[in-house]
Coordinates of C-alpha atoms in Angstrom, one line a residue:
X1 CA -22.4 9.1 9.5
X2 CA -20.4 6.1 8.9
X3 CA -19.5 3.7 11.9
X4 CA -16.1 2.0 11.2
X5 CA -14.9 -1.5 12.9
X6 CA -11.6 -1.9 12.7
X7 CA -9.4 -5.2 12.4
X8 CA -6.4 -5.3 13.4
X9 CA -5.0 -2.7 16.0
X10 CA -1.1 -2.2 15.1
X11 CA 0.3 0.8 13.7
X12 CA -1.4 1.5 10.2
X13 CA -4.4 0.4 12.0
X14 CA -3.7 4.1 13.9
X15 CA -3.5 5.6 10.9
X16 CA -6.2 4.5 9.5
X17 CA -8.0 5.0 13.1
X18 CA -6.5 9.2 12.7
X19 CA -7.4 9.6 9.3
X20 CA -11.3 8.6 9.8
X21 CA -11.4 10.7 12.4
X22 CA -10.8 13.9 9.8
X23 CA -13.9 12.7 8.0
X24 CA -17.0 14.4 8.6
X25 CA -19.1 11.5 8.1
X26 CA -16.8 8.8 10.1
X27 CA -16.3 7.4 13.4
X28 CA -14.9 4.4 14.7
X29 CA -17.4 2.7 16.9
X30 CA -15.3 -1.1 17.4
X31 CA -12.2 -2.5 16.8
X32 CA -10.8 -6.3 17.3
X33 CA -7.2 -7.6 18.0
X34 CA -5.9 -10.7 19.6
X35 CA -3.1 -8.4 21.5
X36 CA -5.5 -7.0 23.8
X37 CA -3.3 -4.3 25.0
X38 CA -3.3 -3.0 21.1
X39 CA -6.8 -3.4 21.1
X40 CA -7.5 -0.8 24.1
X41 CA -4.8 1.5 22.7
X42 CA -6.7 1.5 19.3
X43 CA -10.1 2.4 21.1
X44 CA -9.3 5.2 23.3
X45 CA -7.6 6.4 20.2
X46 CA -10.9 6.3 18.4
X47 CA -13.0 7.8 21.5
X48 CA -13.9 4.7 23.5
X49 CA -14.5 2.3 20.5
X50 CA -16.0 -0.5 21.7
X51 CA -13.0 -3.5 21.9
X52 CA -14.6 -6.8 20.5
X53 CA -13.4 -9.9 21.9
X54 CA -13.1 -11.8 18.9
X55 CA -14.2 -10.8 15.0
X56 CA -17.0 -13.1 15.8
X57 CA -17.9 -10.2 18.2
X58 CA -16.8 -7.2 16.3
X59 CA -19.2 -8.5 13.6
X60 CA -22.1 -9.2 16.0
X61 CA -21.4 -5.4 17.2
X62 CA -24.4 -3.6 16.2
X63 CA -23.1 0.1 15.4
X64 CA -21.0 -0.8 12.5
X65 CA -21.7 0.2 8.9
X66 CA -18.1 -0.4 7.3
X67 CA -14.8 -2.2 8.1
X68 CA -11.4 -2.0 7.7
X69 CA -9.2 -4.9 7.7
X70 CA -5.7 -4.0 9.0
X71 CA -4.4 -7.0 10.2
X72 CA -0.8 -9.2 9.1
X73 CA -0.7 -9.9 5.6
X74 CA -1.5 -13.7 6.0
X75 CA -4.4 -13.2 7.7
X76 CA -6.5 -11.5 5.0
X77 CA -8.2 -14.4 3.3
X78 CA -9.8 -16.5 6.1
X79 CA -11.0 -13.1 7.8
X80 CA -12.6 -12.2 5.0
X81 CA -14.2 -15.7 4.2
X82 CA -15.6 -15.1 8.0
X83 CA -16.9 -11.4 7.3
X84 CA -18.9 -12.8 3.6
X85 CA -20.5 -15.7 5.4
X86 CA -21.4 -13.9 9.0
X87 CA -22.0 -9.9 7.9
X88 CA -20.8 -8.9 4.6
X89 CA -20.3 -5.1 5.2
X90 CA -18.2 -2.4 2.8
X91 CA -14.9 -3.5 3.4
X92 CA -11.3 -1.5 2.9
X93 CA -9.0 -4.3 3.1
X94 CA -5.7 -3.3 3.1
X95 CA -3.0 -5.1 1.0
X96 CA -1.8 -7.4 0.0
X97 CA -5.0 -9.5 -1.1
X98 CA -3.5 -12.9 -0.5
X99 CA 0.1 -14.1 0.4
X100 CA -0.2 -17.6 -1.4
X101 CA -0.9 -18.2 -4.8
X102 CA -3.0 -21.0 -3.9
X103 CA -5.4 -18.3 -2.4
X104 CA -5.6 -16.4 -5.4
X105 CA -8.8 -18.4 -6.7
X106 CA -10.2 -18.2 -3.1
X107 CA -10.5 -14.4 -2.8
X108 CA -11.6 -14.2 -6.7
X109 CA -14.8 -16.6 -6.3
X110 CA -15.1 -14.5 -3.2
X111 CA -14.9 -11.2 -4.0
X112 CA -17.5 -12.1 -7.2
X113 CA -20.2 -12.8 -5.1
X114 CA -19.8 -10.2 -2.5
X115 CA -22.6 -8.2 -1.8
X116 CA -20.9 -5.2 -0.8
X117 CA -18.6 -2.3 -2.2
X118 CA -14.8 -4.2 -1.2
X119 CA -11.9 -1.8 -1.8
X120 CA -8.5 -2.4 -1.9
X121 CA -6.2 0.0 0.3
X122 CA -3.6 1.1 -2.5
X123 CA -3.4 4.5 -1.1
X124 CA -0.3 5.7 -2.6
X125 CA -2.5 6.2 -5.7
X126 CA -3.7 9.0 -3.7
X127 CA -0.2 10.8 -2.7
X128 CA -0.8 14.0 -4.1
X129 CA 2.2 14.1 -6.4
X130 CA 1.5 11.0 -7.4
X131 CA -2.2 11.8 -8.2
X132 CA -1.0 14.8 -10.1
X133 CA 1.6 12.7 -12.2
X134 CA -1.0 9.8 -12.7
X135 CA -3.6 13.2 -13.9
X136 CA -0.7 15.0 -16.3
X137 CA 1.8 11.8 -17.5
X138 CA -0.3 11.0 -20.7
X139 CA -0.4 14.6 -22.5
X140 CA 3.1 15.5 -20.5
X141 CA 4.8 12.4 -22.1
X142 CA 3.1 12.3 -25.4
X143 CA 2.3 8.5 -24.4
X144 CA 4.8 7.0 -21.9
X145 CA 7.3 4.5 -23.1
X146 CA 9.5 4.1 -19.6
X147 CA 7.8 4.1 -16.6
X148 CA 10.3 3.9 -13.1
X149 CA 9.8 3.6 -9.6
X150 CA 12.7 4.2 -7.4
X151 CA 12.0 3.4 -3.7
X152 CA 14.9 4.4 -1.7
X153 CA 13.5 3.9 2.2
X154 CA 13.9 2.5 6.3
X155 CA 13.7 -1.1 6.6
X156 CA 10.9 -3.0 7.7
X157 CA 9.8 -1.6 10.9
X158 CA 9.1 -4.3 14.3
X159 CA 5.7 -5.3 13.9
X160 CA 4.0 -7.9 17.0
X161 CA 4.8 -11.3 16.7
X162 CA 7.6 -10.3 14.0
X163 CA 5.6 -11.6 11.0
X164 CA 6.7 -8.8 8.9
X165 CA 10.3 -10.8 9.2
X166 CA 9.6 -13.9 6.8
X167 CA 8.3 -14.4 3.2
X168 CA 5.8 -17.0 4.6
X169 CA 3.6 -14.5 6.5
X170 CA 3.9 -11.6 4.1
X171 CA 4.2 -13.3 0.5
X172 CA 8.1 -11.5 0.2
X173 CA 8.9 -8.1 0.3
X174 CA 7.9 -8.0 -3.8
X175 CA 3.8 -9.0 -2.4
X176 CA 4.0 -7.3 0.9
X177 CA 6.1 -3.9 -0.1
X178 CA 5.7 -4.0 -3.8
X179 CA 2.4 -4.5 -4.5
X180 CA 1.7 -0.6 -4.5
X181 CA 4.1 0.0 -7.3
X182 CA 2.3 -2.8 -9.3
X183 CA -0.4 -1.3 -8.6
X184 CA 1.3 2.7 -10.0
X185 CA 2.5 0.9 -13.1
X186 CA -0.9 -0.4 -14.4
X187 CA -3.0 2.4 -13.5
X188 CA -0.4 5.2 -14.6
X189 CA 0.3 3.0 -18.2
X190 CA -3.7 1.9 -18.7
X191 CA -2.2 -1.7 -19.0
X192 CA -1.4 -5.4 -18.5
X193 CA 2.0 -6.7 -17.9
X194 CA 3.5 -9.9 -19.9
X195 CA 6.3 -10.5 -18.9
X196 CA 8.6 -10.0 -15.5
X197 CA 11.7 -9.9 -14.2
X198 CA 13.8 -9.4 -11.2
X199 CA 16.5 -9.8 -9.7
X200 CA 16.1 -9.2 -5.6
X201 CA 17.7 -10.5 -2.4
X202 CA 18.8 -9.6 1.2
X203 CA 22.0 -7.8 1.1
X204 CA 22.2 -6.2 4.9
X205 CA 18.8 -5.7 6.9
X206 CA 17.4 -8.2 9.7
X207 CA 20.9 -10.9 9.2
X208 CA 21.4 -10.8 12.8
X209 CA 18.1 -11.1 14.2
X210 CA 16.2 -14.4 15.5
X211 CA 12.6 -15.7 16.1
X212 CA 13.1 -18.8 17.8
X213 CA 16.2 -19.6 16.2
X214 CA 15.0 -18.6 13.0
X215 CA 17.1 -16.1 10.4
X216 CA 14.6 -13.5 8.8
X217 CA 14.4 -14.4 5.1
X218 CA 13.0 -11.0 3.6
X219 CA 14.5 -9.3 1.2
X220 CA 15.5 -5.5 1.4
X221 CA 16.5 -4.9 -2.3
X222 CA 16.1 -5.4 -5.9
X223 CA 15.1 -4.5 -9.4
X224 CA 11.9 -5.9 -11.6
X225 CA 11.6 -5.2 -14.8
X226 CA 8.1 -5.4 -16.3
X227 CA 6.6 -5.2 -20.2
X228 CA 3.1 -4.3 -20.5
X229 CA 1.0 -5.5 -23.9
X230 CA 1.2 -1.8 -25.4
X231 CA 4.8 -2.0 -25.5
X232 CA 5.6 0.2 -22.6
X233 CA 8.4 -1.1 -20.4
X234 CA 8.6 -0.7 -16.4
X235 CA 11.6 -0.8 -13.7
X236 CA 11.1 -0.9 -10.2
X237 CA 14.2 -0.2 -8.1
X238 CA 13.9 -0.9 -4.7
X239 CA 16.1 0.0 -1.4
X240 CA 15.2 -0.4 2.3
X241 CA 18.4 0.9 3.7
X242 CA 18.7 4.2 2.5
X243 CA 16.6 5.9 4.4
X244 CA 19.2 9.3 4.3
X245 CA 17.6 10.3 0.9
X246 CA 15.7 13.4 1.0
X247 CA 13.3 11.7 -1.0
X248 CA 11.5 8.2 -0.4
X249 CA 9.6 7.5 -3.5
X250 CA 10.8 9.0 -7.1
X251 CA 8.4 8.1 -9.7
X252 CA 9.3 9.2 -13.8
X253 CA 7.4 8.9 -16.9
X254 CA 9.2 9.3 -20.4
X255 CA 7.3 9.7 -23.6
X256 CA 8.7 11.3 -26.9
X257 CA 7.4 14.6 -25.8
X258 CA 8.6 15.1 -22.3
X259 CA 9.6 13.5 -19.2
X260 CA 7.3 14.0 -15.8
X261 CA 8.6 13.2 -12.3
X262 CA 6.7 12.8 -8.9
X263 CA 9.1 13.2 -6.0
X264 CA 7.6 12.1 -2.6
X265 CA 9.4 12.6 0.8
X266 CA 9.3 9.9 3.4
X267 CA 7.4 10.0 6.9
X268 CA 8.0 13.3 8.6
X269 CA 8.8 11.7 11.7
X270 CA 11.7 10.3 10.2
X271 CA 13.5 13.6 8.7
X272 CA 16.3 14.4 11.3
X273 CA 15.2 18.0 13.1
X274 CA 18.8 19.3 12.7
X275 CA 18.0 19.5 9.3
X276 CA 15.5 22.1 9.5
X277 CA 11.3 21.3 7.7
X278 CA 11.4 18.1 5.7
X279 CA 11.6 18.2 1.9
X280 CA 8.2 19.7 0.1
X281 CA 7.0 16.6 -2.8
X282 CA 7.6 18.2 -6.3
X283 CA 6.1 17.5 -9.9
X284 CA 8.8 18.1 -12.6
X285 CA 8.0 18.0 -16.2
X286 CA 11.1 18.2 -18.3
X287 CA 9.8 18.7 -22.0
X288 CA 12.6 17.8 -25.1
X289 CA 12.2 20.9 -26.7
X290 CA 12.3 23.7 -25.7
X291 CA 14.6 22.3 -22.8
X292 CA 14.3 22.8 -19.5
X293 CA 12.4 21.5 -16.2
X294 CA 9.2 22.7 -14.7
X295 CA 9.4 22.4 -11.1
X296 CA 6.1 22.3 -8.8
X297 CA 5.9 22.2 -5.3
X298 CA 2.4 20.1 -4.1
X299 CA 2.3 21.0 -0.5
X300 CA 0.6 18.3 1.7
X301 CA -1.7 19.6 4.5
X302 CA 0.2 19.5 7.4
X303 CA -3.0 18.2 9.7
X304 CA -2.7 14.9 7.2
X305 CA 1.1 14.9 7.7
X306 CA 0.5 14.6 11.3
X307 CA -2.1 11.7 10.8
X308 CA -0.2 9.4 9.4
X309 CA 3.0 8.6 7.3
X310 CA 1.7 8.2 3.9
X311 CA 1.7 11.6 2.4
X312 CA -1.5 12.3 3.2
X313 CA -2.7 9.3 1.1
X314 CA -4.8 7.9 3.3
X315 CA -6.9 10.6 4.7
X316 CA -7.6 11.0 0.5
X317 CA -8.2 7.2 0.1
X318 CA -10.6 7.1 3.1
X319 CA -12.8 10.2 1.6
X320 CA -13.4 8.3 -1.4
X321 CA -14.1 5.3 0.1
X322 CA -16.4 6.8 2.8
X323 CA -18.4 8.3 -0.7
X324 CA -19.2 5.0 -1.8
X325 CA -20.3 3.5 2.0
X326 CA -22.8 6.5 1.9
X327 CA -23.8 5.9 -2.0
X328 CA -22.4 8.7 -3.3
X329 CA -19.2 7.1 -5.6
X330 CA -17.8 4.1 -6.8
X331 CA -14.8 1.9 -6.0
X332 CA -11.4 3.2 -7.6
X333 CA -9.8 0.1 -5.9
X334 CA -11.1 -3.3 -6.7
X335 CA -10.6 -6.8 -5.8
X336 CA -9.5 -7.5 -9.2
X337 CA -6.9 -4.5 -8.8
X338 CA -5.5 -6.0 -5.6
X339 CA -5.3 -9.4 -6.9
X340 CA -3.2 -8.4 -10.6
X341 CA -1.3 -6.2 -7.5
X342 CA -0.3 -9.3 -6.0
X343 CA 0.3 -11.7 -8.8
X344 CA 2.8 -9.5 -10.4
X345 CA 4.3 -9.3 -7.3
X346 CA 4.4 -13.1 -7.2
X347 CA 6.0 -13.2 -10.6
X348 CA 8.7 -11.1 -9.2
X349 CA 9.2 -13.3 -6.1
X350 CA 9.2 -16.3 -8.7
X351 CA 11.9 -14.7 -11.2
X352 CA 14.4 -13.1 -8.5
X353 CA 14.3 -16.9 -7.1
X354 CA 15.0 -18.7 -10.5
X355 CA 16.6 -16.1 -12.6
X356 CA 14.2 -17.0 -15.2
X357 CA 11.3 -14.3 -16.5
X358 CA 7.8 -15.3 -15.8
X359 CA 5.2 -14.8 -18.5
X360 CA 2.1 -13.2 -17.5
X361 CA -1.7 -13.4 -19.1
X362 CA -3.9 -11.2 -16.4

């Protein structure tokens, strides 16, 4: 069995929290966040987790074999400079890595000498449409020239303390949203990008909401273009007010044999009852010749639908992870992962601010 702490008690934190409990080697025995009232929530979630006072405490807490970080964005680096030098346990941090380029040479030195398996939570590798496309696009495509990623979704939903409203706490909506998609493209293309560009902004969400007389400055749109060393190009196309679309994420891979699609439906919660069981996520594989699409439905689990709104991602993610805790696989997600993640990301910020593409050597 595998004792989970937790950090950071806010919404994903409950997902993560649900999902473990589905594991049959995991339990969450503590968890740690300043809100207190989170905190308690959290616990009785987990079965009366112990609630840690401080991550001083939640480290000092005995019963743990694991953690999960969960907390605000901005947060990520100092915690984890506190978890290598007090109790450097397996750690599923979930992303982004850093916020500030600055920290990028931080969590590098760090993550070299850590002692301990340290994944990075980029779960919507795991998406079962997406793991299908990810398992089929090479001998599908005939080798993939275009790669796009069309994210049509809800805005940023309320988080505590609002930090989820500015670029300063999150890194920008192309670090804090974004990151997962830079993520897809490398993985699904076996490749490093050289070159990006975007163009992004905020056209309509959060314009009339204040924090102590502050605007919100995130962005809720834009387009990045990305080309990777082999040649292959990659869009991103990104929406957070169009959550009407039957489906969330639309992923396609073209190659001169075929194109192959992953379509993924948003959170259930979301789809309007009226308009009778949300959409089923689909793999179609539209060949050149002869013509004509392949359409596969990839039914999710419906007990992983209910425990969280990632497609059943992270119940996937938390398997693997839970593997290599107990010895018995290896990380899929590393630090280095996270951080390339997060620097195209920042290239992305960088470009949609100046208008000028940023060159790339990861």
């Amino acid at each position: 069995m595998v004792n989970y702490g937790i950090i950071g008690c806010g919404m994903m934190a409950r997902e993560h929290i649900q999902n473990i409990g589905l594991l049959p080697h995991g339990t969450v025995t503590a968890v740690f966040d300043p809100v207190r009232d989170l905190a308690e929530s959290a616990a009785t979630l987990a079965g009366d987790a112990y609630v840690a006072d401080s991550l001083e405490d939640l480290l000092a807490f005995e019963n743990i074999d694991a953690l999960v970080i969960v907390s605000p964005n901005y947060l990520h680096v100092d915690q984890m400079k506190i978890i290598a030098k007090k109790r450097p346990l397996p750690v599923l941090c979930e992303k982004p890595l850093y916020t500030d380029p600055a920290q990028a040479t931080v969590i590098a030195d760090l993550a070299a000498e850590y002692p301990a398996p340290f994944w990075v939570a980029m779960e919507y590798r795991y998406m079962p449409p997406v793991a299908a496309l990810i398992e089929q696009a090479d001998q599908a495509t005939g080798g993939i020239k275009m790669l796009t990623v069309r994210e049509h979704r809800f805005p940023f939903l309320p988080k505590i303390g609002d930090w989820n409203r500015f670029n300063a706490k999150t890194g920008g909506t192309l670090v804090e949203k974004c990151c997962h998609f830079f993520d897809l493209m490398r993985l699904i293309l076996k490749d490093e990008p050289i070159r990006v560009m975007a163009s992004a902004g905020q056209g309509f969400n959060h314009l009339e909401e204040r924090y102590n007389d502050e605007t919100p400055d995130i962005w809720d749109h834009g387009y990045v273009i990305i080309d990777f060393k082999g040649g292959a190009r990659a869009m991103l196309e990104l929406c957070m007010f169009a959550e009407g679309s039957r489906y969330q994420e639309e992923i396609s891979a073209v190659g001169p044999k075929a194109k192959i699609e992953a379509l993924v439906p948003g959170p259930g919660r979301f789809w309007p009852k009226a308009l009778g069981e949300p959409p089923v996520p689909q793999l179609i594989i539209s060949p050149r010749a002869p013509k004509g699409p392949f359409t596969s439905e990839i039914p999710v689990d419906p007990t992983l639908l209910e425990a969280g709104d990632h497609n059943g991602s992270t119940f996937y993610q938390h398997q693997r992870f839970n593997a290599v805790v107990r010895g018995e696989g290896v990380v899929e997600v590393t630090a280095d992962d996270g951080m390339k993640a997060v620097a195209i990301g920042l290239a992305a910020q960088e470009s949609a601010r100046t208008g000028q593409a940023v060159m790339l050597d990861l």
